[in-house]
Short mmCIF file of C-alpha atoms in Angstrom, two decimals:
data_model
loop_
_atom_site.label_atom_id
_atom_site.label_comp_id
_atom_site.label_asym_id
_atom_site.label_seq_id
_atom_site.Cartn_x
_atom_site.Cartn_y
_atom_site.Cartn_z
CA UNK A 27 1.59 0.01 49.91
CA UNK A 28 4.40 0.64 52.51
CA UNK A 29 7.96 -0.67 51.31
CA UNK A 30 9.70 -3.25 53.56
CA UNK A 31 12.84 -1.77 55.05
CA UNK A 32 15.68 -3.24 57.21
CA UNK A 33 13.61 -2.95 60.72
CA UNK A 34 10.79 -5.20 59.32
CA UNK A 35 10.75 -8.11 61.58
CA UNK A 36 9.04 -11.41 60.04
CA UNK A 37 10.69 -12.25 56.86
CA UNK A 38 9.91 -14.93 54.10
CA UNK A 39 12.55 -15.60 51.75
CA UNK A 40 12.39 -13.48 47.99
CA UNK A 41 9.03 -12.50 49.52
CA UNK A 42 7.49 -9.44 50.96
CA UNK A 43 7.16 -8.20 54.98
CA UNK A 44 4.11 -9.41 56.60
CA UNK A 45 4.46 -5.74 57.96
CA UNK A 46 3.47 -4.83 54.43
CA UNK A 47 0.15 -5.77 55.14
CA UNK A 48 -1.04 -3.74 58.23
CA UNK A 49 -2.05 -0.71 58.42
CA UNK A 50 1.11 2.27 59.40
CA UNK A 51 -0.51 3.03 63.02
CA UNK A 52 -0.42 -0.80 63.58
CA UNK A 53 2.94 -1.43 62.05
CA UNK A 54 4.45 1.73 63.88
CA UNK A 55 3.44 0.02 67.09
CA UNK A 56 3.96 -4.30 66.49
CA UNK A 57 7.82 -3.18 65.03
CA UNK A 58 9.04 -1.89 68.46
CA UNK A 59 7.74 -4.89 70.36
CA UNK A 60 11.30 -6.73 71.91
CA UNK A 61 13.39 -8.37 69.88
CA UNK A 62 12.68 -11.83 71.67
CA UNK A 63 8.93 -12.03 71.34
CA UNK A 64 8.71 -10.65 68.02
CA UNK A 65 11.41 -13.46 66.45
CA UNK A 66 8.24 -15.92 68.54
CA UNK A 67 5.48 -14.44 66.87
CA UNK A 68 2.62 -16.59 65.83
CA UNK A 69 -0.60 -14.47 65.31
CA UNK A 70 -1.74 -10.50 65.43
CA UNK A 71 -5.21 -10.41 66.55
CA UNK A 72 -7.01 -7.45 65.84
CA UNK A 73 -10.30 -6.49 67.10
CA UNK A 74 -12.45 -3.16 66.97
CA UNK A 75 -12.49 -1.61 70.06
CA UNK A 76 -10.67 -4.17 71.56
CA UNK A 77 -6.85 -4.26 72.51
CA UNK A 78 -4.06 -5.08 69.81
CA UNK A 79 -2.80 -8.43 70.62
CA UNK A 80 -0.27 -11.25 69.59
CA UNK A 81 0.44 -15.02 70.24
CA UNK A 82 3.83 -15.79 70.92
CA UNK A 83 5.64 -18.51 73.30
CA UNK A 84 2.25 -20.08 73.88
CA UNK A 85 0.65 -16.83 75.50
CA UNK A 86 -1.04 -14.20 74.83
CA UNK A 87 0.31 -10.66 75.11
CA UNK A 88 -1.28 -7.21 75.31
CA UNK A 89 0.10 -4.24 73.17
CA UNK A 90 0.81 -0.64 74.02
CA UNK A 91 1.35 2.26 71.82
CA UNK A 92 4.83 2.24 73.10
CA UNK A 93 4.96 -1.54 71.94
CA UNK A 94 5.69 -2.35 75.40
CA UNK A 95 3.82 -5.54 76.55
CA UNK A 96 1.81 -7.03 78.92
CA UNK A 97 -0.04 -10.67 80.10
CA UNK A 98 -3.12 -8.31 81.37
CA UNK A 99 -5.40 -5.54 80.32
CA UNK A 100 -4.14 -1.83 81.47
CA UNK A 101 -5.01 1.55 80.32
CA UNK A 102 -1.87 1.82 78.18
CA UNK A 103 -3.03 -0.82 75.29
CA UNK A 104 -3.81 -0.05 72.13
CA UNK A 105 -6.89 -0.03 71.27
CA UNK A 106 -7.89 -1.37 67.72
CA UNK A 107 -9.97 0.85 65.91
CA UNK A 108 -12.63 0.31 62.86
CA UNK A 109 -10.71 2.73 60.71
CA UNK A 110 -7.48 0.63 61.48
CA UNK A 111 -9.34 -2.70 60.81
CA UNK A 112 -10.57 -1.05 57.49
CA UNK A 113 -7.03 0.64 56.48
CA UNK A 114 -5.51 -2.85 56.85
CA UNK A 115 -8.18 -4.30 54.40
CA UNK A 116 -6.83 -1.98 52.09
CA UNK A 117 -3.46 -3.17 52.40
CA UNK A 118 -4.47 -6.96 52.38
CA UNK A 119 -6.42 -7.07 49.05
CA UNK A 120 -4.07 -4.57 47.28
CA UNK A 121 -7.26 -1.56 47.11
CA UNK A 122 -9.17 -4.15 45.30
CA UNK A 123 -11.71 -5.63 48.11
CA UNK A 124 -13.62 -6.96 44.89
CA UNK A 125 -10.55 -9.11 43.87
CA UNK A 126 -10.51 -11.15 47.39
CA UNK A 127 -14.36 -11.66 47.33
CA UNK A 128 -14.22 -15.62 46.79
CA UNK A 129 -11.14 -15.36 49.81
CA UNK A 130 -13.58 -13.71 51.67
CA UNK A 131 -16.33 -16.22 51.42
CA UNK A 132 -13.91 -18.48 53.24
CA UNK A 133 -12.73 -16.09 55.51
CA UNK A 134 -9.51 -15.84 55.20
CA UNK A 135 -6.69 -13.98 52.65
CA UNK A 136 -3.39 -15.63 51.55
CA UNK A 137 -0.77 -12.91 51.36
CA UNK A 138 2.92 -12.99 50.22
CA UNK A 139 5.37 -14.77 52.09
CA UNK A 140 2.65 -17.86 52.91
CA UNK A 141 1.31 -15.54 56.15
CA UNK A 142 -2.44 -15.44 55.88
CA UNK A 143 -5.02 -13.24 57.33
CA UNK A 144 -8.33 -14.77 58.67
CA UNK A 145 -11.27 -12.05 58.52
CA UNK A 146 -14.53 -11.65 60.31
CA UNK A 147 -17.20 -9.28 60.26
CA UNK A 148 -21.04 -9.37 58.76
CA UNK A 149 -21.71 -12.25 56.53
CA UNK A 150 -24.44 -11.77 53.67
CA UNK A 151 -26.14 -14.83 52.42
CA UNK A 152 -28.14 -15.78 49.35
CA UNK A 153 -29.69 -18.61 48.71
CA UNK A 154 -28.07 -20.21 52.16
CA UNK A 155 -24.44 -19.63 50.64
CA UNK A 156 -22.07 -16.82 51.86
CA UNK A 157 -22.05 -14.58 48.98
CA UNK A 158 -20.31 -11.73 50.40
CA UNK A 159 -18.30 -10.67 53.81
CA UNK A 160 -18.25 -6.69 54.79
CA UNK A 161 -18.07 -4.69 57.94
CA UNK A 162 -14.80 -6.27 58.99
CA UNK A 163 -14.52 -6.26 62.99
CA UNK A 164 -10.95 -8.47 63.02
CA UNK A 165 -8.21 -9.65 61.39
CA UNK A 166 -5.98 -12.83 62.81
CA UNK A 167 -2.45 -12.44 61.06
CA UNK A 168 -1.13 -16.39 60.85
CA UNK A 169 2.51 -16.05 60.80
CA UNK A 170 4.11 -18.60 58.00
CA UNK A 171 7.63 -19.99 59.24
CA UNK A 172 9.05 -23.02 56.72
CA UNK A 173 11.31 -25.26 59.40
CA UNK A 174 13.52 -27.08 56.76
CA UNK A 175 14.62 -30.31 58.30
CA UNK A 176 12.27 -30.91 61.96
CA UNK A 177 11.44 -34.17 59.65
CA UNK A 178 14.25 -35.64 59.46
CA UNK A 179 14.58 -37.38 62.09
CA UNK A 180 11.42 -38.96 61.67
CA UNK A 181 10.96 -40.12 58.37
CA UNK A 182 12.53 -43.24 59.24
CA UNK A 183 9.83 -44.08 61.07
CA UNK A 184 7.58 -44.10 58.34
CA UNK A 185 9.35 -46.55 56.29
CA UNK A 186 9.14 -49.96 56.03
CA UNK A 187 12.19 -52.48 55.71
CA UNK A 188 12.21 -51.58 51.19
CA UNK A 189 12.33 -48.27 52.02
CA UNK A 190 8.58 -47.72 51.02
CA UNK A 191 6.53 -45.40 52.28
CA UNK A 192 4.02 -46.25 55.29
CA UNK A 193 0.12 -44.23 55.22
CA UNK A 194 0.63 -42.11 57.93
CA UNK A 195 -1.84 -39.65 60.03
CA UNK A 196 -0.33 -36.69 62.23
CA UNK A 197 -2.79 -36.00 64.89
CA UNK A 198 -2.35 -32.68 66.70
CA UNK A 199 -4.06 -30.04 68.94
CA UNK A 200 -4.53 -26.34 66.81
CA UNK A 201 -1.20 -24.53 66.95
CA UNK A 202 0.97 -27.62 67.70
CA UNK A 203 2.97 -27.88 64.06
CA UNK A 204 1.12 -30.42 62.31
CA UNK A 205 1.24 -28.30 59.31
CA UNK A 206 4.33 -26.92 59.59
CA UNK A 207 5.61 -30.91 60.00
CA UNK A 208 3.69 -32.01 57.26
CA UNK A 209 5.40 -29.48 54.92
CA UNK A 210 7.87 -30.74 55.65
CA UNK A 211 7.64 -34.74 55.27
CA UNK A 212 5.86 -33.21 51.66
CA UNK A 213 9.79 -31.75 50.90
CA UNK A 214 12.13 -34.73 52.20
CA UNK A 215 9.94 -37.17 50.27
CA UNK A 216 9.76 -35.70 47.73
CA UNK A 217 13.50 -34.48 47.25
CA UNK A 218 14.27 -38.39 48.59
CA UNK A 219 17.12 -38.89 51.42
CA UNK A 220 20.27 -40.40 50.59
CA UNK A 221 21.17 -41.16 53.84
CA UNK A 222 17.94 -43.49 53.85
CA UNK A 223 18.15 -44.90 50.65
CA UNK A 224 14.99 -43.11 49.90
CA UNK A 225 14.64 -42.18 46.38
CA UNK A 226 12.33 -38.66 45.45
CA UNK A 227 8.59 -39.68 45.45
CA UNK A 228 5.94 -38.09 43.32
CA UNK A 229 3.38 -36.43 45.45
CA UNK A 230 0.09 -34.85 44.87
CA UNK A 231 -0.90 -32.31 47.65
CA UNK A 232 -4.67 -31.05 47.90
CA UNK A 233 -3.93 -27.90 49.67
CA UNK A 234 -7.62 -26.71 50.12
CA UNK A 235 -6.96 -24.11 52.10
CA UNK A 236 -3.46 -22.78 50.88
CA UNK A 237 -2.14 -23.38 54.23
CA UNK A 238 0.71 -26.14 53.31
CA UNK A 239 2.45 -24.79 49.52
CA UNK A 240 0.65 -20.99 50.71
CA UNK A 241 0.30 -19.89 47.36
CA UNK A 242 -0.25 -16.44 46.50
CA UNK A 243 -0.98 -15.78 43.08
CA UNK A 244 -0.65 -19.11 41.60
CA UNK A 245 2.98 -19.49 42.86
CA UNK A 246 3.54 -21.63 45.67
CA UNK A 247 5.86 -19.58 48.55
CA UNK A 248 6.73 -22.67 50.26
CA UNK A 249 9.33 -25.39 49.46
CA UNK A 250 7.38 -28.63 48.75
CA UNK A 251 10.35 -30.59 47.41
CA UNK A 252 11.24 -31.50 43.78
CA UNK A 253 8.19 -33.70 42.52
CA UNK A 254 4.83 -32.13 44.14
CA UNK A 255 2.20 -30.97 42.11
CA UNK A 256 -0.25 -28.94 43.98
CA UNK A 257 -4.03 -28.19 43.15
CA UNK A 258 -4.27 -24.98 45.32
CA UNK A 259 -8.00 -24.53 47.13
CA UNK A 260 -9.51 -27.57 45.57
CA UNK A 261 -12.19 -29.60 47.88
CA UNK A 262 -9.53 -32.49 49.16
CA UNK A 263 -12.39 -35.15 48.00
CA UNK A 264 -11.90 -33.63 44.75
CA UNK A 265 -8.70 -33.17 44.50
CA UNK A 266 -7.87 -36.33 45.27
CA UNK A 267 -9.78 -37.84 42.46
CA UNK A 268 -8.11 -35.22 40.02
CA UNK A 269 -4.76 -36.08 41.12
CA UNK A 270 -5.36 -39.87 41.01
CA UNK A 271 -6.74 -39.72 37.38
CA UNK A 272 -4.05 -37.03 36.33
CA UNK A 273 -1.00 -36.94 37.75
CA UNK A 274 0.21 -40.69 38.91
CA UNK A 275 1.31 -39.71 42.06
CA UNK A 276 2.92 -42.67 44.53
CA UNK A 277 1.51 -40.45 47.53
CA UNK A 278 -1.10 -38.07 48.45
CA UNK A 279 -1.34 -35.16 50.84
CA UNK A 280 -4.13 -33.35 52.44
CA UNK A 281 -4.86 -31.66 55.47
CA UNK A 282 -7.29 -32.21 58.17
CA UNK A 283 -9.80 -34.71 56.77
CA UNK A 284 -12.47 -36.00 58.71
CA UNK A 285 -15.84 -36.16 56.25
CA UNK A 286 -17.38 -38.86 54.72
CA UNK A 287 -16.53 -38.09 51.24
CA UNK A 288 -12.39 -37.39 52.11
CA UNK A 289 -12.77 -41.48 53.41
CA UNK A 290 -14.16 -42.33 50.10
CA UNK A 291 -11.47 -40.77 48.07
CA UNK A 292 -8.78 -42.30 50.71
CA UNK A 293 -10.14 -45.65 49.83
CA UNK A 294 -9.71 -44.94 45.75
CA UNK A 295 -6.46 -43.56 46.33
CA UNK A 296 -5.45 -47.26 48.54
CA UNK A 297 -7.31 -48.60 45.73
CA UNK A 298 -5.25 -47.50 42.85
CA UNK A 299 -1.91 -48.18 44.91
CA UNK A 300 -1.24 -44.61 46.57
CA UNK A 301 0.21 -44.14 49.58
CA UNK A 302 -1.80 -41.40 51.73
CA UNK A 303 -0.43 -38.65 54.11
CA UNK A 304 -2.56 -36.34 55.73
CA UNK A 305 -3.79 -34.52 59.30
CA UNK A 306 -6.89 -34.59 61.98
CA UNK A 307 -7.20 -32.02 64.88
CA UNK A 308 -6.96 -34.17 67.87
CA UNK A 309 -5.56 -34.66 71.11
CA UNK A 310 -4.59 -38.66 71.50
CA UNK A 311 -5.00 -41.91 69.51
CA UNK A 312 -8.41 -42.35 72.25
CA UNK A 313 -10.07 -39.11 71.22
CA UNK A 314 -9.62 -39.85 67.14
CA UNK A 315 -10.79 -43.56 67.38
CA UNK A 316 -13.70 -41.82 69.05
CA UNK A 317 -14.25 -39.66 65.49
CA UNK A 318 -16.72 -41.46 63.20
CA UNK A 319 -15.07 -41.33 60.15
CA UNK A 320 -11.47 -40.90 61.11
CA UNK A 321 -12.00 -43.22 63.77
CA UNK A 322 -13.36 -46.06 61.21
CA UNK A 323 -10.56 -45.41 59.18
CA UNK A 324 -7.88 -46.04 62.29
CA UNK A 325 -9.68 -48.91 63.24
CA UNK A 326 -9.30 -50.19 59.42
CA UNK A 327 -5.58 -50.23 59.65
CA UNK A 328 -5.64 -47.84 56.93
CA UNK A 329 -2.59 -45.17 58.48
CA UNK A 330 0.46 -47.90 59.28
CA UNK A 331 1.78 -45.07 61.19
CA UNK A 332 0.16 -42.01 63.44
CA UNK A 333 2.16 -39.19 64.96
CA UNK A 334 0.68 -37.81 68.06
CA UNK A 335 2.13 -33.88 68.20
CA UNK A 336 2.13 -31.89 71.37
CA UNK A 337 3.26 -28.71 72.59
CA UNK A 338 3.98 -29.95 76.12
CA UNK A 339 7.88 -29.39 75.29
CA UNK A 340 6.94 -26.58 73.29
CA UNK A 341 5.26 -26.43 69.84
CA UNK A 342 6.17 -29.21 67.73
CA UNK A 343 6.36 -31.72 70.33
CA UNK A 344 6.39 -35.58 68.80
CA UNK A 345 4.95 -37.29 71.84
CA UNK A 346 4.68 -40.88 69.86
CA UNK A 347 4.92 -42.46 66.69
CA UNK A 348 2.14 -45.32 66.60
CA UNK A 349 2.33 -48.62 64.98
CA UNK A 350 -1.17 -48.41 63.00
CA UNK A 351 -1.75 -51.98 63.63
CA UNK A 352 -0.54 -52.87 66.92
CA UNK A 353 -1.10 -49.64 68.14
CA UNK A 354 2.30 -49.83 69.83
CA UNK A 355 4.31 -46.67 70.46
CA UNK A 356 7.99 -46.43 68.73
CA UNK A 357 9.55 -43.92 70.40
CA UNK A 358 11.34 -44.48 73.46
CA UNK A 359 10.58 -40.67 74.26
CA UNK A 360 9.34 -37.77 72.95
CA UNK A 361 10.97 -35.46 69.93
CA UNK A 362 11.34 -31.91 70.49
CA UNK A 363 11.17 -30.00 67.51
CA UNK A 364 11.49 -26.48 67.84
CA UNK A 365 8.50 -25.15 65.55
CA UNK A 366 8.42 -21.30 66.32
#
């Protein structure tokens, strides 16, 4: 495996390079891309025969072998090979592709450092399950930035007047830093806030897809605060259940809910006193209450408060903060958080 060395440019605290994971003709060509957009980068997309590409600054970019870029096609790209996609594979699941299989079947890797590789290629089922993923034709590298503190401002919101904790829903387009904001309500509630009054909170995070704690190994990369317990890849439904009969938590965390079994858990969690904090993909309060299940939950007065997230002021945007019963907005304008 290639060593990390002073040029490597995406860096996770006591953790290893993402560079660690591609392949050296990739690497050799992503580490002389300008200063500027690499410091921005959100995702390497690879994809045989096609060009080398990131995501950065809310566009996409082409790559050269010169690591000069581009917003269009041209002769000059790199062009993403099989043996490169393969090589990389290599690197991701340490020589051991048999040691990522169950990874695989959900198509995606966790590496070090949180960052975590989705993977595509031919799918093999049995029995109508995935049982195996091989001929890998891409690789989308999901760069994992921790911003300590874009809460803070915010969690005041989600109090009431004794300082307890509201249900709250974040509601965001992909790529707009729900995750990345949950993470960090997770850490501030649980470490508590003086300045609030706000003592530390026990918290139970289902993190089914390892996308919130991004543990690699067992060992969770990301800084979740003093009093989370985590149950790492578990089905949130589940998990939920576990955590409620196990752990006493006052609140639990998920991501991204929206089936009919996550609403049943939600209502044994209310039912057993917990306070709930979790995510949907959406675009406005209109578009979730159109949702069957999330939508019936809204409509409930279930989530006290709902944080609509944009990227219209770049990523990380809090457009509003809604009153889950009145549906009023609380913010006299939008929060800029600067996510990436």
């Amino acid at each position: 495996m290639l060593k990390a060395n002073d040029n490597n440019f995406i860096k996770k605290s006591n953790t290893l390079y993402l560079e660690e994971y591609l392949c050296p003709e990739i690497r050799e060509v992503i580490v002389t891309i300008p200063k500027d957009i690499k410091s921005s980068i959100e995702e390497i997309r690879l994809r045989v025969n096609k060009p080398l590409m990131i995501y950065a600054n809310n566009h996409d970019f082409f790559i050269t072998r010169k690591g000069e870029i581009s917003s269009s096609e041209n002769q000059n790209n790199y062009i993403v090979s099989k043996k490169n996609i393969d090589n990389c594979i290599q690197f991701i699941s340490d020589y051991s592709i048999y040691s990522v299989e169950e990874e695989l079947k959900r198509g995606y890797i966790t590496i070090q450092g949180g960052h975590r590789v989705g993977i595509v290629g031919r799918v093999v089922l049995e029995n109508g399950d995935i049982r195996i993923m091989k001929e890998f034709t891409g690789l989308n590298y999901r760069v994992a930035r921790e911003k300590i503190g874009i809460s803070s401002k915010i969690i005041k919101y989600l109090l009431n007047e004794k300082k307890e904790f509201l249900n709250t829903l974040i509601v965001s387009p992909p790529q707009c830093g729900k995750t990345t904001l949950l993470r960090d309500i997770i850490r501030n509630l649980s470490n508590g806030m003086p300045d609030l009054k706000l003592k530390g909170l026990k918290i139970g995070l289902v993190d089914e897809r390892s996308e919130i704690g991004a543990a690699y190994r067992g060992i969770i990369q990301n800084d979740l605060g003093l009093r989370t317990d985590v149950l790492d890849g578990c089905p949130k439904a589940k998990g939920m259940i576990m955590l409620i009969r196990a752990m006493s938590p006052e609140i639990i965390a998920t991501d991204e809910i929206g089936r009919i079994d996550d609403a049943f858990a939600i209502h044994e969690a209310l039912l057993a006193g917990i306070k709930l904090i979790t995510t949907v993909h959406g675009n406005s309060l209109e578009d979730i209450l159109q949702k069957k299940v999330i939508g019936d939950l809204v409509k409930d007065s279930v989530f006290q408060r709902i944080i609509i997230l944009s990227n219209k002021k770049g990523v990380g945007t809090i457009e509003k903060i809604i009153d889950g019963d009145t549906f009023k907005n609380l913010l006299y304008c939008p929060i800029v958080n600067k996510v990436v």
